[in-house]
Tab-separated table of C-alpha atoms in Angstrom:
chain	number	residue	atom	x	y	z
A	1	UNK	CA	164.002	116.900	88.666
A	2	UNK	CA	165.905	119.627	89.559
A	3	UNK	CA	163.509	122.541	89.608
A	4	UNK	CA	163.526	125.749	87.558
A	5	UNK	CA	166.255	127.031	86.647
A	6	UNK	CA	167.030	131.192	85.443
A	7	UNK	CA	170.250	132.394	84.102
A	8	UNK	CA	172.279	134.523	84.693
A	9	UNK	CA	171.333	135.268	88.423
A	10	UNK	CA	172.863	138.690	88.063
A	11	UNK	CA	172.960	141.329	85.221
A	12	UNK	CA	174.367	144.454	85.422
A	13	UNK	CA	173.863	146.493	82.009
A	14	UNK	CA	174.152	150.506	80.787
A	15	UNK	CA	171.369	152.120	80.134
A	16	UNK	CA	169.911	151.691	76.079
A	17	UNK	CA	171.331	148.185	76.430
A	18	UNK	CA	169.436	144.983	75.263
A	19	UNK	CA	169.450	142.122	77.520
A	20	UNK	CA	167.791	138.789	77.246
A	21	UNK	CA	167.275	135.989	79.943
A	22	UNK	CA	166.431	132.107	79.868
A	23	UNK	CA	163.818	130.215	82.036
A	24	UNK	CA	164.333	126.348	82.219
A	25	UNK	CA	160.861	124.856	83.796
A	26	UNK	CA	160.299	121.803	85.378
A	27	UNK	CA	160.459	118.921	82.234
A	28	UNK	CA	157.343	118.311	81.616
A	29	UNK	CA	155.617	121.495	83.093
A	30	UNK	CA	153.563	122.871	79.668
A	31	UNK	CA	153.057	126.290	81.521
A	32	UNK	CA	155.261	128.760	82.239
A	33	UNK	CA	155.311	132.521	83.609
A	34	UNK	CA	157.423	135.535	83.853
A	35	UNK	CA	156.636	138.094	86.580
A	36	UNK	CA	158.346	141.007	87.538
A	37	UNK	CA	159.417	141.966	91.374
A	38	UNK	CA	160.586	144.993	92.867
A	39	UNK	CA	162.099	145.823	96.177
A	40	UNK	CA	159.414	146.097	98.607
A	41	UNK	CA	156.629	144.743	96.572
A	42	UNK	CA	155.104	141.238	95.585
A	43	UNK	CA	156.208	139.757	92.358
A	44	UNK	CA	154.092	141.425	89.531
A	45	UNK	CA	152.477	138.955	86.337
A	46	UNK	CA	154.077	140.045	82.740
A	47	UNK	CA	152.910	136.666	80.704
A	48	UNK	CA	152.608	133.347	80.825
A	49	UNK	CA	152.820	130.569	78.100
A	50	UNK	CA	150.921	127.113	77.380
A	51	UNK	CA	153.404	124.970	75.621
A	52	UNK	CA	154.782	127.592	72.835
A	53	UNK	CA	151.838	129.687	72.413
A	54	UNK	CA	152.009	133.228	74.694
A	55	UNK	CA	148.462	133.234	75.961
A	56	UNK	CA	148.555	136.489	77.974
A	57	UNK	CA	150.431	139.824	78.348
A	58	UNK	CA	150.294	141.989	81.070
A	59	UNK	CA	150.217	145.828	80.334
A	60	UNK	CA	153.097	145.814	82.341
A	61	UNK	CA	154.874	144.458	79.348
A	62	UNK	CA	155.742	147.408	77.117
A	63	UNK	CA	156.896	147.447	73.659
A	64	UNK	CA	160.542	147.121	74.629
A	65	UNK	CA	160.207	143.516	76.110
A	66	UNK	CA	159.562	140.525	74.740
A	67	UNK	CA	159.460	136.922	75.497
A	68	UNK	CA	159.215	133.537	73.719
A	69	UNK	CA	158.763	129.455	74.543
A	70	UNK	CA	159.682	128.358	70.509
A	71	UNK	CA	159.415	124.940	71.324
A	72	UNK	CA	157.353	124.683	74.437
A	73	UNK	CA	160.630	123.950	76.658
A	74	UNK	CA	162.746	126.929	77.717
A	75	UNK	CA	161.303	130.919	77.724
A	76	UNK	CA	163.546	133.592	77.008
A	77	UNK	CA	162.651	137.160	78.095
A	78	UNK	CA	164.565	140.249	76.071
A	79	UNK	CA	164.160	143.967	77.494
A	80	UNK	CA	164.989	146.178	74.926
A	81	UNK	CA	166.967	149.609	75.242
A	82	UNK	CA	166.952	148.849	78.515
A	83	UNK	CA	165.788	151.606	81.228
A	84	UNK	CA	166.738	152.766	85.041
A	85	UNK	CA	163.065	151.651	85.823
A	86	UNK	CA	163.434	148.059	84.657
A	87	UNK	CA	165.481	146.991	87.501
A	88	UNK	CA	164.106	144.444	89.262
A	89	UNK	CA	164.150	140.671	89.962
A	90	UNK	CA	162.380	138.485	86.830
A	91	UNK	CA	161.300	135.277	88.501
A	92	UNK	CA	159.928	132.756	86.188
A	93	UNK	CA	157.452	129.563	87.240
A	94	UNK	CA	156.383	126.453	86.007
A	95	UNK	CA	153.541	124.757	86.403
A	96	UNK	CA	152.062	121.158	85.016
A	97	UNK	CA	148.415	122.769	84.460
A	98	UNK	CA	146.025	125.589	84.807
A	99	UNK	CA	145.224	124.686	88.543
A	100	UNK	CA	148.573	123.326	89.367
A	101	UNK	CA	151.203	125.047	91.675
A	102	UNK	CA	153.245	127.120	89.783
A	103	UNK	CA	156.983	126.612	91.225
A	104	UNK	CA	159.236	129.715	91.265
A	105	UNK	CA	163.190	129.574	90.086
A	106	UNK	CA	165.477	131.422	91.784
A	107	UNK	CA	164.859	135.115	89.681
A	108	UNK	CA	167.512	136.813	87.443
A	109	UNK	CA	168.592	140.202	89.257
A	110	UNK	CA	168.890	143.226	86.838
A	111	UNK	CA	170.323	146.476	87.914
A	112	UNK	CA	170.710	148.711	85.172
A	113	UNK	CA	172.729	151.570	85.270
B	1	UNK	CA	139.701	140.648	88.377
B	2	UNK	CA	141.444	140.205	91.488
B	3	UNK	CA	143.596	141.366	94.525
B	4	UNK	CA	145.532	140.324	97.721
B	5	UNK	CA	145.951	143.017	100.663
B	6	UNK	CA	148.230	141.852	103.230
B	7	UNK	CA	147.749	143.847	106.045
B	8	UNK	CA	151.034	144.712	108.450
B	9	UNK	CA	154.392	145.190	106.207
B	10	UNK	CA	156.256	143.924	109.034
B	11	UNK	CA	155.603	141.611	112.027
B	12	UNK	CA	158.300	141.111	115.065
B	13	UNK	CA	157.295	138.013	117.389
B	14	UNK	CA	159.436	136.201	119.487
B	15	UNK	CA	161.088	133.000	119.490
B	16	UNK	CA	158.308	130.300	120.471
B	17	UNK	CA	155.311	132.773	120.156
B	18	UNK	CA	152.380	132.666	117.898
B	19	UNK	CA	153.280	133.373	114.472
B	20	UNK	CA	150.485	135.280	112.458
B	21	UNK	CA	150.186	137.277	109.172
B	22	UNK	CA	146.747	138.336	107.793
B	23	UNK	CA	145.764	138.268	104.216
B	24	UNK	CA	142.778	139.673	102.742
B	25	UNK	CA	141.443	138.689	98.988
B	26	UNK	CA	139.257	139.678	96.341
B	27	UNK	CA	138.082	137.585	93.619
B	28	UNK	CA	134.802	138.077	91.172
B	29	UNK	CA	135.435	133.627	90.806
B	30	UNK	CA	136.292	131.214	93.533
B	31	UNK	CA	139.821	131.795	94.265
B	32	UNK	CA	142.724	129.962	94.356
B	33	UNK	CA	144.765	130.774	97.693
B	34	UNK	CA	148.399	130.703	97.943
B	35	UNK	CA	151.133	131.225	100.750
B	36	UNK	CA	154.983	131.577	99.979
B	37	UNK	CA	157.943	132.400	101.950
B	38	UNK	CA	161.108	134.416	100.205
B	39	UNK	CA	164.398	133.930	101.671
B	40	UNK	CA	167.052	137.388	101.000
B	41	UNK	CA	168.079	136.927	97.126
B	42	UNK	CA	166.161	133.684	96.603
B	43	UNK	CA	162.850	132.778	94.688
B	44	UNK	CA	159.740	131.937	96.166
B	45	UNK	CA	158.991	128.466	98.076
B	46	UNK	CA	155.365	127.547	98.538
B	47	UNK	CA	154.296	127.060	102.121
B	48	UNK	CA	150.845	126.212	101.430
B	49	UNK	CA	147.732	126.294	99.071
B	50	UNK	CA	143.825	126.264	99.149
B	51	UNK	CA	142.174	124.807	95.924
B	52	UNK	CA	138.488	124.739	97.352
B	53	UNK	CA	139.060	121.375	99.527
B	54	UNK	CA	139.520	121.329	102.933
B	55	UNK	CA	139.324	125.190	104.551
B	56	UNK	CA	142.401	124.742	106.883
B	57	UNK	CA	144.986	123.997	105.001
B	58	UNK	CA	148.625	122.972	106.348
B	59	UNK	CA	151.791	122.875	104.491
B	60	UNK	CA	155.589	122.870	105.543
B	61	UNK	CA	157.423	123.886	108.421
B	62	UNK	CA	154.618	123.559	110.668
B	63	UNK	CA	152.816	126.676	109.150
B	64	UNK	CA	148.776	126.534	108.428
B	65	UNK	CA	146.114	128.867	106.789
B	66	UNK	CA	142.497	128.832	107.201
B	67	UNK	CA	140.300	129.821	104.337
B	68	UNK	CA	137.170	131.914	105.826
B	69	UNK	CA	135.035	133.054	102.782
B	70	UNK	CA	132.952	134.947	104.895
B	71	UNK	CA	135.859	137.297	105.767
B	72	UNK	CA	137.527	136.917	102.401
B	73	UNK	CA	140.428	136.094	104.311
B	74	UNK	CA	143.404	133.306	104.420
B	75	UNK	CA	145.758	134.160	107.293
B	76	UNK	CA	148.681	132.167	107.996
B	77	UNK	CA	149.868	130.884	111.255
B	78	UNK	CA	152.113	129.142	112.971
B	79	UNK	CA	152.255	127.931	117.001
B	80	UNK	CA	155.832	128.666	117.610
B	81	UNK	CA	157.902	131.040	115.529
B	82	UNK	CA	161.822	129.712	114.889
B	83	UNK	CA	164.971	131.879	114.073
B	84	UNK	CA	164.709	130.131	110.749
B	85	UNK	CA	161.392	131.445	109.992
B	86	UNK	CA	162.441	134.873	109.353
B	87	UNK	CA	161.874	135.933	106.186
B	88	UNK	CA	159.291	137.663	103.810
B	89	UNK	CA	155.943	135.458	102.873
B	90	UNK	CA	153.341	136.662	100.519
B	91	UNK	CA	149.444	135.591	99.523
B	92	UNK	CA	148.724	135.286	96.176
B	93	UNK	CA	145.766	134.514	94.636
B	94	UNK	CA	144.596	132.789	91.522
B	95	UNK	CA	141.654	131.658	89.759
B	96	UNK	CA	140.457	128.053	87.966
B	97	UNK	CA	140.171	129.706	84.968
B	98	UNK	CA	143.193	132.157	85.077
B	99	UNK	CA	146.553	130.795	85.947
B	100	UNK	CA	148.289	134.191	86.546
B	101	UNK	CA	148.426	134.773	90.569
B	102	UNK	CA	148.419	138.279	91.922
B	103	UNK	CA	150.845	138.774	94.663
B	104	UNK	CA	150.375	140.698	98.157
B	105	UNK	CA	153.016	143.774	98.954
B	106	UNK	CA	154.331	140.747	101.030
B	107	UNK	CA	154.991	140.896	105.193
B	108	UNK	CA	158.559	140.587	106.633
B	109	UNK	CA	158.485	137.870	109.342
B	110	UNK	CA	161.345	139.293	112.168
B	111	UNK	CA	162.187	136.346	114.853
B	112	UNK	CA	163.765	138.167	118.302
B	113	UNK	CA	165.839	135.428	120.052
């Protein structure tokens, strides 16, 4: 098992660009979350997933981003017209159930300019 | 709903002295209590967790947290701080029936040889 896994590690993009990243949980793990962390603060919830269905959205999560799980294995996450604000690191977990640790990859850095 | 105040942004110790970061919690449901440590760049590694079992919990690299529900608190501690243990941790809490944690503003651990 070789943990979660987030791609790409790094994205630099213009501003008004669209960019999309991938989440590969632990096999097996049927739960699986997105959060959102800036410098200087803890990581922030956006939405988690049980198998393929999106259970919960944060208000965090505006109109411009959007994530899916379409087959209950890997979650992408796709900012749309991206902004200066939306910098940040997007860590995604895994977990095997509701009251299971959820185990952090290593985040997907985006710096838009 | 639910919150995590970690209180002290940064704590300096010194090599081989008491190691200890507070964190406060609210939760309206018995809570789910979480420690992790963030290395520059990296995700986040759990240190330790209380899931309503025993109240002093231990977990890696010789750190432990005590649960005190009369103080609402879960500080973390360690007997001897290491160069290696610089870094930033953060509390998070979670609920049994709610598998989104919320995050502390996190405490940067500085080790002075």
């Amino acid at each position: 098992d070789t943990g979660v896994s987030q791609n790409p590690r790094h994205k630099i993009t213009k501003r008004g660009q669209n960019v999309t990243f991938r989440c590969d949980p632990i096999s097996e793990h049927n739960r699986l979350y997105w959060y959102r962390q800036t410098l200087g603060q803890g990581p922030e919830f956006l939405t988690y997933f049980q198998n393929e269905a999106q259970l919960e959205k944060s208000r965090l999560l505006s109109d411009r981003f959007s994530a899916e799980r379409p087959k209950g294995s890997f979650s992408t996450l796709e900012i749309q017209r991206t902004e200066q604000g939306d910098s940040a690191m997007y860590l995604c977990a895994s977990s095997f159930s509701l009251q299971e640790t959820q185990y952090f990859g290593p985040g997907t850095r985006l710096l838009v300019l | 709903a639910q919150s995590v105040t970690q209180l002290g942004s940064h704590v300096s110790v010194s090599e081989g002295a008491l190691v200890l970061l507070r964190c406060n919690y609210s939760s309206s449901v018995p809570p789910y209590l979480f420690w992790y440590v963030q290395y520059p760049n990296q995700g986040l590694q759990l240190l330790l967790k209380y899931t309503s079992a025993a109240t002093l919990v231990k977990g890696i690299n010789g750190f432990e947290a005590e649960f005190k529900k009369s103080e609402t608190s879960f500080h973390l501690t360690k007997p001897s701080a290491h160069m290696s243990d610089a870094a930033e941790y953060f509390c998070a809490v979670s609920s049994s029936n709610a598998g989104k944690s919320t995050f502390g503003d996190g405490t940067t651990l500085t080790v002075k040889p």
